[in-house]
Structures are given as C-alpha cells and as structure tokens.
Coordinates of N, CA and C in Angstrom, one line a residue:
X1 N -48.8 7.9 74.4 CA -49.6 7.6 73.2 C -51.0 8.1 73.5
X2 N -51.5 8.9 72.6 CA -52.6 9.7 72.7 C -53.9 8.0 72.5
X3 N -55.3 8.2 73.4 CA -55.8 7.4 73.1 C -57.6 8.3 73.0
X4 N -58.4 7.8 72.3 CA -59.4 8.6 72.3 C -60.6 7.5 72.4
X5 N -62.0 8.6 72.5 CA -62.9 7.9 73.5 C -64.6 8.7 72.3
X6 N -65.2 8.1 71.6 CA -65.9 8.8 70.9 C -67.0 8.2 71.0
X7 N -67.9 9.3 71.4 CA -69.5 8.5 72.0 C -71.1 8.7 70.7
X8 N -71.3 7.7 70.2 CA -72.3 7.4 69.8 C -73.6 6.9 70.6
X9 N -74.5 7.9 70.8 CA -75.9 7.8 71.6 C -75.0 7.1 72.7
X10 N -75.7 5.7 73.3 CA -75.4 5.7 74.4 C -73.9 4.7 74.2
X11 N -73.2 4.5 73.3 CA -72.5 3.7 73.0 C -71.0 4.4 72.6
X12 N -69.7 4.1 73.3 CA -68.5 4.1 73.1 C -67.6 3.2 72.2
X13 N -66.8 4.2 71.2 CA -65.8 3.7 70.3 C -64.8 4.5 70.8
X14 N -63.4 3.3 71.8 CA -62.3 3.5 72.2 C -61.3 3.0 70.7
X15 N -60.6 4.1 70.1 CA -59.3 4.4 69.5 C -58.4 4.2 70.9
X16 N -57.4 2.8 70.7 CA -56.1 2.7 71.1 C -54.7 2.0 70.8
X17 N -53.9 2.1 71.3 CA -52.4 1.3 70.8 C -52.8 0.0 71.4
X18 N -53.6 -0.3 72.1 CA -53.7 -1.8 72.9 C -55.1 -1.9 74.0
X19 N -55.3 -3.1 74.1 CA -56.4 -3.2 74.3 C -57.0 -3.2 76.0
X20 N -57.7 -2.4 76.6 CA -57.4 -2.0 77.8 C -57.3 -3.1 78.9
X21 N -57.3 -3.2 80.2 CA -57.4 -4.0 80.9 C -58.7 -3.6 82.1
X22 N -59.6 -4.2 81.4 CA -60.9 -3.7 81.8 C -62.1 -4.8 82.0
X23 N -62.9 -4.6 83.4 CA -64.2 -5.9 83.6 C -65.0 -5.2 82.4
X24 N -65.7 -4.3 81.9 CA -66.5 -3.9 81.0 C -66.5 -4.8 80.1
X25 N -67.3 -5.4 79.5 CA -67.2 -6.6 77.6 C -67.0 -5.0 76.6
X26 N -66.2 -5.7 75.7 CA -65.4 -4.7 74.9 C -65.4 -5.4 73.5
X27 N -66.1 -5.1 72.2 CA -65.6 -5.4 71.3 C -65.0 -4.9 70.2
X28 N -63.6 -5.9 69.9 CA -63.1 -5.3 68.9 C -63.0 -5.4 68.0
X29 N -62.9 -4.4 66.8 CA -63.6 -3.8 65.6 C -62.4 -4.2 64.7
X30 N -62.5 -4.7 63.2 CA -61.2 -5.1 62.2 C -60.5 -3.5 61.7
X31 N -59.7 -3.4 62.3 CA -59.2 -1.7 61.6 C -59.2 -1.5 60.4
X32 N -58.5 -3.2 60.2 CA -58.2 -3.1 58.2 C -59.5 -2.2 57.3
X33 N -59.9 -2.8 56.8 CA -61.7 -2.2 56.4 C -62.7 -1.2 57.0
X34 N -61.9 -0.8 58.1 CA -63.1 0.2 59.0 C -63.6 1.3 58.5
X35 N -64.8 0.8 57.6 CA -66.1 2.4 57.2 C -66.4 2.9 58.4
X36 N -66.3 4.3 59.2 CA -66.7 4.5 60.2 C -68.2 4.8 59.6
X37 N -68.8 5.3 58.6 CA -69.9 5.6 58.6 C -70.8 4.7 58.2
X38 N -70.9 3.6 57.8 CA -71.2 2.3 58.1 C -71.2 2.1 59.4
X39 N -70.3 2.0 60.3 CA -70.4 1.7 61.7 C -71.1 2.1 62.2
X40 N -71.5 3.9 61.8 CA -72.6 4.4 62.6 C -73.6 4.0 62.2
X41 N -74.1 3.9 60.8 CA -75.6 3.7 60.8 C -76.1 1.9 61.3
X42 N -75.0 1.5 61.7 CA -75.2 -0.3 62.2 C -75.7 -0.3 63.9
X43 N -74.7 1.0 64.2 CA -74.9 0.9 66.1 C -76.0 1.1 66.2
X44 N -76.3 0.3 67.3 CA -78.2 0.9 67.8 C -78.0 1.5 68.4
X45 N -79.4 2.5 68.3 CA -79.5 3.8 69.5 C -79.7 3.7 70.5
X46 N -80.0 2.0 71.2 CA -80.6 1.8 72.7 C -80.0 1.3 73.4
X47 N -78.7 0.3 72.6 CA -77.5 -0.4 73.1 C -76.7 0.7 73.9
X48 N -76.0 -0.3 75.0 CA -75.1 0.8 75.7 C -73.4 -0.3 75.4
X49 N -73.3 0.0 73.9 CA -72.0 -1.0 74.1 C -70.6 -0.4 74.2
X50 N -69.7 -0.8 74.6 CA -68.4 -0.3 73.8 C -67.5 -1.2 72.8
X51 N -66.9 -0.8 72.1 CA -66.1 -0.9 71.0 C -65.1 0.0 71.0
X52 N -64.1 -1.2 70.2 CA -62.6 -0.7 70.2 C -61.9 -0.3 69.4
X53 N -61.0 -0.1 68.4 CA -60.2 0.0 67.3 C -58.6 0.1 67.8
X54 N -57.7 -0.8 67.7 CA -57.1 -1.1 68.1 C -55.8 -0.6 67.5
X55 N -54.8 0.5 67.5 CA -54.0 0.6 65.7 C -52.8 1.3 66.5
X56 N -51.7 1.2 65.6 CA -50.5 1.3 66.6 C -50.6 2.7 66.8
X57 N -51.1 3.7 65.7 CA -50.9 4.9 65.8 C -52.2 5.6 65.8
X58 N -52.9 5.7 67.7 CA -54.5 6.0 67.4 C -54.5 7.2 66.9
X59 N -53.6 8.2 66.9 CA -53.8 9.6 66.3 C -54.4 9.4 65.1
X60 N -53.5 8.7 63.7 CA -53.6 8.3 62.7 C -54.8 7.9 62.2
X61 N -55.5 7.1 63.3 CA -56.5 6.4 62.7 C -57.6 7.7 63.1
X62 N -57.7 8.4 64.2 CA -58.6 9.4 64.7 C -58.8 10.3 63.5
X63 N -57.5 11.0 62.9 CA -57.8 11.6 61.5 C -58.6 11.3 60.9
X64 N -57.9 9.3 60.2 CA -58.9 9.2 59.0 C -60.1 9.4 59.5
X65 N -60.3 8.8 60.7 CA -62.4 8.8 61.1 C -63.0 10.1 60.8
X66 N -62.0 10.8 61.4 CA -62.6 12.5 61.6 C -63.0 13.0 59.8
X67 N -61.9 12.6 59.0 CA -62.3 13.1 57.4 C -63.8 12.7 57.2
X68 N -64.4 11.8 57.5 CA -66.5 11.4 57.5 C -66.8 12.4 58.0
X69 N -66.6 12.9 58.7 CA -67.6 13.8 59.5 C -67.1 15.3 59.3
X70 N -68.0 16.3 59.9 CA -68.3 17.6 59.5 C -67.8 18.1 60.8
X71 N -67.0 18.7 61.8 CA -66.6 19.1 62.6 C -67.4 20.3 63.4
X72 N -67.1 19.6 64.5 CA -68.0 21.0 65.3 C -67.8 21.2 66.5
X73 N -67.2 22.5 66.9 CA -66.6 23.1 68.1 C -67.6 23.5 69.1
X74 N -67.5 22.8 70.6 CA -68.5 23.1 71.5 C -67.4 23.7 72.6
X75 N -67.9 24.1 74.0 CA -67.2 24.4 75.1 C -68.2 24.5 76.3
X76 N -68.0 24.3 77.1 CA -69.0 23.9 78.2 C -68.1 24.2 79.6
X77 N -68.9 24.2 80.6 CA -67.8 24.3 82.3 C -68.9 23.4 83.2
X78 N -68.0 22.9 84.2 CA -68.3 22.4 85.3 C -68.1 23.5 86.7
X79 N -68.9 23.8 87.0 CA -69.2 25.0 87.6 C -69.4 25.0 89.0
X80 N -68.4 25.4 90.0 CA -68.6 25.2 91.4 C -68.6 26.4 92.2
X81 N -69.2 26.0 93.1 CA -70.2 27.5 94.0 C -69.4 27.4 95.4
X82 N -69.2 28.7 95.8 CA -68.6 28.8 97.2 C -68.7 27.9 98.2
X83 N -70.4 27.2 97.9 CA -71.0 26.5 99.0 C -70.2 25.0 98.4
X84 N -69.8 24.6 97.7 CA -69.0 23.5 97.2 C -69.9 22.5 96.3
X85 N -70.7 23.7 96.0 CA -71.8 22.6 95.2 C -71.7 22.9 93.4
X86 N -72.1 22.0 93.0 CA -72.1 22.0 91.3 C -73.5 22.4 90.4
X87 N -73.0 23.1 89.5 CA -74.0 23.3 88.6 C -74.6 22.1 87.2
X88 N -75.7 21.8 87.4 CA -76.4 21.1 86.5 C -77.8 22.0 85.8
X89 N -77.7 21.2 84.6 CA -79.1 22.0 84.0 C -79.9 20.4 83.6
X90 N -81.2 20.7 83.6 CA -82.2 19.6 82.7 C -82.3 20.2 81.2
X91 N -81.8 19.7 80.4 CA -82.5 19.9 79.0 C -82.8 18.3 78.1
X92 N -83.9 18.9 77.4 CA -83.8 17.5 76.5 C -84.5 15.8 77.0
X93 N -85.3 16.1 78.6 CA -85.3 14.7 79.3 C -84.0 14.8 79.9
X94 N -83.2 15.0 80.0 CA -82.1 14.7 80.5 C -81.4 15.8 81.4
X95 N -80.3 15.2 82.4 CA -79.2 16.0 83.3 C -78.0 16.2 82.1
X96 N -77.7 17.3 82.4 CA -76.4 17.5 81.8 C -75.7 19.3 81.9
X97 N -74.7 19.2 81.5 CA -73.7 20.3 81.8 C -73.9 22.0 80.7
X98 N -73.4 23.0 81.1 CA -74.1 23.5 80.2 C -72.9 24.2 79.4
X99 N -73.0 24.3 78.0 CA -72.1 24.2 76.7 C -72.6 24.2 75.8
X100 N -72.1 25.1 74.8 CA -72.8 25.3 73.3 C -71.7 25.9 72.4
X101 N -71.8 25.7 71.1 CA -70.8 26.2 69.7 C -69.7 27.2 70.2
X102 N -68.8 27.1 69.5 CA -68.2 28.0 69.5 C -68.3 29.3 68.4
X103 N -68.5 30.3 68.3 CA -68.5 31.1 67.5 C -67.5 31.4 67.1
X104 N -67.7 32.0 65.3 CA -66.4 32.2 64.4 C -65.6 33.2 65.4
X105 N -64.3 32.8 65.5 CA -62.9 33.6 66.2 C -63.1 33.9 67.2
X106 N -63.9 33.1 68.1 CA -63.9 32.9 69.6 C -63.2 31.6 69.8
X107 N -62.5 31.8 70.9 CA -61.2 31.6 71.6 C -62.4 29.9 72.5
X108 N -62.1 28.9 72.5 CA -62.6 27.7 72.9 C -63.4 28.0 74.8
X109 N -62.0 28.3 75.4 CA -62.6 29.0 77.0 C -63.5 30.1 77.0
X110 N -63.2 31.3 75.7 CA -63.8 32.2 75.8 C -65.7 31.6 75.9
X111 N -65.8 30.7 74.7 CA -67.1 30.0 74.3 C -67.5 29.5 75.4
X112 N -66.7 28.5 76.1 CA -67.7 27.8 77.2 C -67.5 28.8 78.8
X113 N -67.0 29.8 79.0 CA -67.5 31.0 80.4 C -69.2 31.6 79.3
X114 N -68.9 32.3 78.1 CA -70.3 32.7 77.3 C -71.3 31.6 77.6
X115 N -71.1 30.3 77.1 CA -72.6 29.9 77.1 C -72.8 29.6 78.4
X116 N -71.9 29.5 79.7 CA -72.6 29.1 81.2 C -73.0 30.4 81.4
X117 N -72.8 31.5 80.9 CA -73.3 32.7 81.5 C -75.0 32.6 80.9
X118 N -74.6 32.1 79.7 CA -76.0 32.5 78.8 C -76.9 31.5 79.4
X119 N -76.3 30.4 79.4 CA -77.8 28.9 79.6 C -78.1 29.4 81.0
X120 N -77.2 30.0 81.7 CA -77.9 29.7 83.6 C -77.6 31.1 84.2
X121 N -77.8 32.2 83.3 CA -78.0 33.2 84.3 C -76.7 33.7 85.2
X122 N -75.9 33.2 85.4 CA -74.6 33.6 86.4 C -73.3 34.3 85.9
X123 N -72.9 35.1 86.5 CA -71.9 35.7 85.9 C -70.4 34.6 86.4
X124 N -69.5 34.0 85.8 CA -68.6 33.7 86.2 C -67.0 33.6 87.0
X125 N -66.9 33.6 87.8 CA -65.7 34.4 88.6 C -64.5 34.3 88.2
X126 N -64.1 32.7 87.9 CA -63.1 32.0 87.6 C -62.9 31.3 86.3
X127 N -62.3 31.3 85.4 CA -62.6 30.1 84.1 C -60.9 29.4 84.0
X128 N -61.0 28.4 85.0 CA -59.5 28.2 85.3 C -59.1 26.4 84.0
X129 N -59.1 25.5 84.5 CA -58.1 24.6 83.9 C -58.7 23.7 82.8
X130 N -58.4 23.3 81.6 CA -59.2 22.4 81.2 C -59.2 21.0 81.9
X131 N -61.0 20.4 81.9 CA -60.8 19.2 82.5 C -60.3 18.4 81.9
X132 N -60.9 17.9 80.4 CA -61.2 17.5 79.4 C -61.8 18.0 78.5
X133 N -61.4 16.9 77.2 CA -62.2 16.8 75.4 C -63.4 15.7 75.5
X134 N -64.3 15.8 74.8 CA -65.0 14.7 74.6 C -65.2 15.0 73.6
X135 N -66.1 13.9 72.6 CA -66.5 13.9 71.0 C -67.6 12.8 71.6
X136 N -68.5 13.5 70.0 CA -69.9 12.4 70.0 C -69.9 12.7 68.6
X137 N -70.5 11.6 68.1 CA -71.4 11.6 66.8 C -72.6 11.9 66.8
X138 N -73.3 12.5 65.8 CA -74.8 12.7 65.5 C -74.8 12.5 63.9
X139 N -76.1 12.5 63.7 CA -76.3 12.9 62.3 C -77.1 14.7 62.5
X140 N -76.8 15.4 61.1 CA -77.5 16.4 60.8 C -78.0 16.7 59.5
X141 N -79.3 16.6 59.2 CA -79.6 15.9 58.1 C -79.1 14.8 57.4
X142 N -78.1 15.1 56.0 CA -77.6 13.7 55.6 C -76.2 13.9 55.9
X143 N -75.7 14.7 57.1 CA -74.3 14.9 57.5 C -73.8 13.9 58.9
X144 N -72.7 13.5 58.8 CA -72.6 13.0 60.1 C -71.6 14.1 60.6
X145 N -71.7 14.5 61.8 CA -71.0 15.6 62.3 C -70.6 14.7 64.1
X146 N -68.8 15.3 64.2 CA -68.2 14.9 64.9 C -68.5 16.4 66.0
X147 N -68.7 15.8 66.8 CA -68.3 17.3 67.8 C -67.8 17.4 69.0
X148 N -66.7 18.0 68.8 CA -65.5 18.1 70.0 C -66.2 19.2 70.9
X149 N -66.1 18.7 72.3 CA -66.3 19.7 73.5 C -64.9 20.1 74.1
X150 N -64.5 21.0 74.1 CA -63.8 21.2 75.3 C -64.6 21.9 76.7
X151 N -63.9 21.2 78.2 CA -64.3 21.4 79.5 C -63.8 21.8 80.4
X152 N -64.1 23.1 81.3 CA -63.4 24.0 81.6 C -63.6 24.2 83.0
X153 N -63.2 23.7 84.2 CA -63.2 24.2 86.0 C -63.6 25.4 86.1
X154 N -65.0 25.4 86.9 CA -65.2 27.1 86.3 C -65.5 27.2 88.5
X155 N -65.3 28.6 88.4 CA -66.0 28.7 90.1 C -67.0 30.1 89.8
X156 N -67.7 30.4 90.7 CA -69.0 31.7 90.9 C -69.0 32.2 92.5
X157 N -68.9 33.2 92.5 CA -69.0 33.5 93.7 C -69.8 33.6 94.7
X158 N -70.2 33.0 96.0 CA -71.5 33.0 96.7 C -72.0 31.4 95.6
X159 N -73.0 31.3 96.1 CA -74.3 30.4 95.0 C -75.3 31.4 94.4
X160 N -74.9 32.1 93.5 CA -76.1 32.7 93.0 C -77.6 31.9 92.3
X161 N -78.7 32.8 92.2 CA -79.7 31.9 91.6 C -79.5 32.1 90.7
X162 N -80.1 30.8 90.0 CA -79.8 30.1 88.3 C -81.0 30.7 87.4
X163 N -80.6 31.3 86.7 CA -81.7 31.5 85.3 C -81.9 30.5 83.9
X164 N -82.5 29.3 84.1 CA -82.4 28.7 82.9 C -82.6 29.3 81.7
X165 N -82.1 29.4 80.4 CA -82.4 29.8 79.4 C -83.3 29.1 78.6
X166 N -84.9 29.2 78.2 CA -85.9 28.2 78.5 C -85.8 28.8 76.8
X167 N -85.3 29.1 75.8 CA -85.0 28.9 74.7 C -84.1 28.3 74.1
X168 N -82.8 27.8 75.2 CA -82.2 26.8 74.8 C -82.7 25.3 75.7
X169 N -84.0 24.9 75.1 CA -84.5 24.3 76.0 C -83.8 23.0 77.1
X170 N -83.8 24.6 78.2 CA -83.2 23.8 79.8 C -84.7 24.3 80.4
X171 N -84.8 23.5 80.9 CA -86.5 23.4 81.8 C -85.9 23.8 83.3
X172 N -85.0 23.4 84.0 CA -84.2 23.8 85.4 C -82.6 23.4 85.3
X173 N -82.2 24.3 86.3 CA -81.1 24.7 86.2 C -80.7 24.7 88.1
X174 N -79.8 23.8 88.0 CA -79.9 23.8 89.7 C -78.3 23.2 90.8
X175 N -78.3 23.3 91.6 CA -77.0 23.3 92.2 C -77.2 22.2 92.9
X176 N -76.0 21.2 92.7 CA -76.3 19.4 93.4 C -74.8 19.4 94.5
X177 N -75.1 18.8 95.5 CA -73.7 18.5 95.8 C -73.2 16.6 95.3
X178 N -72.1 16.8 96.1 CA -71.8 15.6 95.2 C -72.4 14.2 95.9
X179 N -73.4 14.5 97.0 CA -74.1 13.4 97.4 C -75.7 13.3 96.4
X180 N -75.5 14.4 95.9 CA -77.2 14.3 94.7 C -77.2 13.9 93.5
X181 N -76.0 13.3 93.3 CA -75.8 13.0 91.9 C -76.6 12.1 91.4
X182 N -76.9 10.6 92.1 CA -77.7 9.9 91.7 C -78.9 9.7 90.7
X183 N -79.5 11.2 90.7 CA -80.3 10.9 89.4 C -80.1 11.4 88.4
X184 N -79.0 12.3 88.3 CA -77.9 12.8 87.3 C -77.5 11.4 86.7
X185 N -76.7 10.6 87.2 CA -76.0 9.6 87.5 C -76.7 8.7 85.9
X186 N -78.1 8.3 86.9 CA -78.9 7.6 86.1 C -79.4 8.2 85.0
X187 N -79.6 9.6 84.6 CA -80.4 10.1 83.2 C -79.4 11.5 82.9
X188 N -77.9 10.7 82.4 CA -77.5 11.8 81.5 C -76.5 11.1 80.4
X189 N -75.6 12.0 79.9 CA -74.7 11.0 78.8 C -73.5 10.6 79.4
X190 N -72.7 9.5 78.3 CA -71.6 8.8 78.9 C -70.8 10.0 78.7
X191 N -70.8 10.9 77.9 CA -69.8 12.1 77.7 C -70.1 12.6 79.7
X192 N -70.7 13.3 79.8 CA -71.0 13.7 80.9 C -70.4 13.5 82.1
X193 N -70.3 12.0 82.2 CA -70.1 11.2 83.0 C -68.4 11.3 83.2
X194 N -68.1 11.0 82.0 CA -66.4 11.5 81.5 C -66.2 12.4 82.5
X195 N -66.5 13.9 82.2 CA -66.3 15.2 82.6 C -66.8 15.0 83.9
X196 N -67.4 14.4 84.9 CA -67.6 14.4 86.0 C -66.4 13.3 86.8
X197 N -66.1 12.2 86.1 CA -65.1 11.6 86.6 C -63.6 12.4 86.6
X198 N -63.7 13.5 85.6 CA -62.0 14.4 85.5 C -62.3 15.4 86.4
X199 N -63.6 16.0 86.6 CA -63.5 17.0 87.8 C -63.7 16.0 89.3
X200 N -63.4 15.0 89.2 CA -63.1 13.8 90.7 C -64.7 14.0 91.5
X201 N -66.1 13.9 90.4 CA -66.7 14.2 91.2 C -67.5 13.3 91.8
X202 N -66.5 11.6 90.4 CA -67.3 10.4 90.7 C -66.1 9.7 91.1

C-alpha cells in the first residue's frame, strides 16, 4: 500500500492505511470533511507538526488533495565525489540539495543531471538510481501549487570545484562528508532530510 508524506513549511501531512507506530506526537485529521486548502491556510509557518489522514485507500485520497493544487515537476540529485563526499549548496538562508523544474518534454532524470550541472558548475559522471519523491506545498500568488521532486544518486569524477549559480540565489556550494552534516542537519527542510535518510546518509 502506497503511503505518502507531504511537507508544508516546516510541517508534515502523512496520507496512510493505518496509523504509524511512532514516538513523534502525530495528529490525526477527520478524512470525512477534509478541505485540504483550508488546512493549508490554518497550518502555521513556525510549527514543526505532523499530521495524518488516515484512509483505506491513500492513493485515492492523494488524488483528491492533488485536484487543489496546480502541479509542478522538480528533479534534483544527491551528488557524491570520488573522495566519498557530498554535495550541498546554501540558498535562501538555508542548506539544501540542488534541483529545479522540469522543462516541457524533458525526461524527470534528464532535468535533475541539467540543474546539478547548472546550480554547481560540475559536469556529471553518473545519473544512476532514484532515491526518492518528495512533495511540498506553497502558495503562488492565489494558487496553491503541489510540487513533486523526484531524487536521483548521482556520482562526479575526482571532487571537482563547485561553481555556485549566484542567479539562482545559491551563495556557496560545497562538499560535506557525512561527519559535517550537523549544520545542514540543523538549517535545511524536512523534505531534505527525507532524501538524506534514502541516500543512508542519516
């Protein structure tokens, strides 16, 4: 049974058949009546909560939510260097991974090897497995827009130097091993975090 994980600012809405078995506090949400977009504009932006929706058939219910929202294709990679180290970029105040839109009749992997080349300067060697999906909500103007990432194992040959792309404002762009995570750790998104726990980096 398919189960899904949709991140609002710092806050998680788990779609599943049953309710996890988890220390985290978890609240759950009445499916019957569920306005997802009421939901959004209720969550705070500072809270770091999670929430559930509980339904026998999460696919089903994933649909209806997804009909609110405006869809938008991203792709991104987790990028590892001969020296066994990983690529991070700063954009935004924040650590995080580098991925951007997919362009009309570009292929999902094709989009995320393109934007790690574009945000950080490197040419890519490998664009091997997906790790994972993630989804987040935003608003854009009066739209609420869903947007699916797909995440892609990527490798580079040697550790080449990084060129941040300082028009997609990344301010540095830099190679961590997995003992430097810690301030990653502390200042990036729960999406993020996802994709670092599927590439087993947490």
């Amino acid at each position: 049974m398919k189960n899904y994980r949709i991140y609002i600012n710092n806050n998680t809405l788990f779609i599943a058949d049953e309710l996890p078995k988890q220390v985290n506090k978890i609240q759950q949400l009445d499916v019957k009546d569920f306005d997802f977009t009421a939901f959004y504009k209720n969550v705070s932006k500072v809270s770091e909560r999670e929430y559930i929706l509980v339904h026998p058939d999460p696919k089903k219910m994933f649909k209806k939510l997804k009909k609110s929202c405006e869809l938008i294709k991203a792709a991104g990679g987790l990028v590892k260097s001969d020296k066994g180290n990983y690529l991070f970029i700063f954009r935004n105040k924040k650590w995080d991974l580098p991925k951007g839109k997919v362009e009309k009749g570009e292929k999902m992997k094709e989009a995320g090897l393109r934007e790690v080349e574009e945000e950080c300067g490197v040419k890519i060697h490998t664009n091997d497995e997906k790790l994972c999906k993630t989804y987040h909500v935003y608003t854009l103007g009066t739209k609420l827009v869903l947007k699916k990432t797909n995440w892609y194992s990527m490798t580079v040959k040697g550790e080449p130097k990084l060129i941040p792309q300082k028009e997609e404002g990344i301010t540095k762009a830099s190679w961590l091993n997995k003992t430097e995570l810690k301030p990653v750790i502390k200042n990036t998104y729960p999406s993020i975090i996802q994709v670092l726990e599927e590439g087993k980096l947490l």
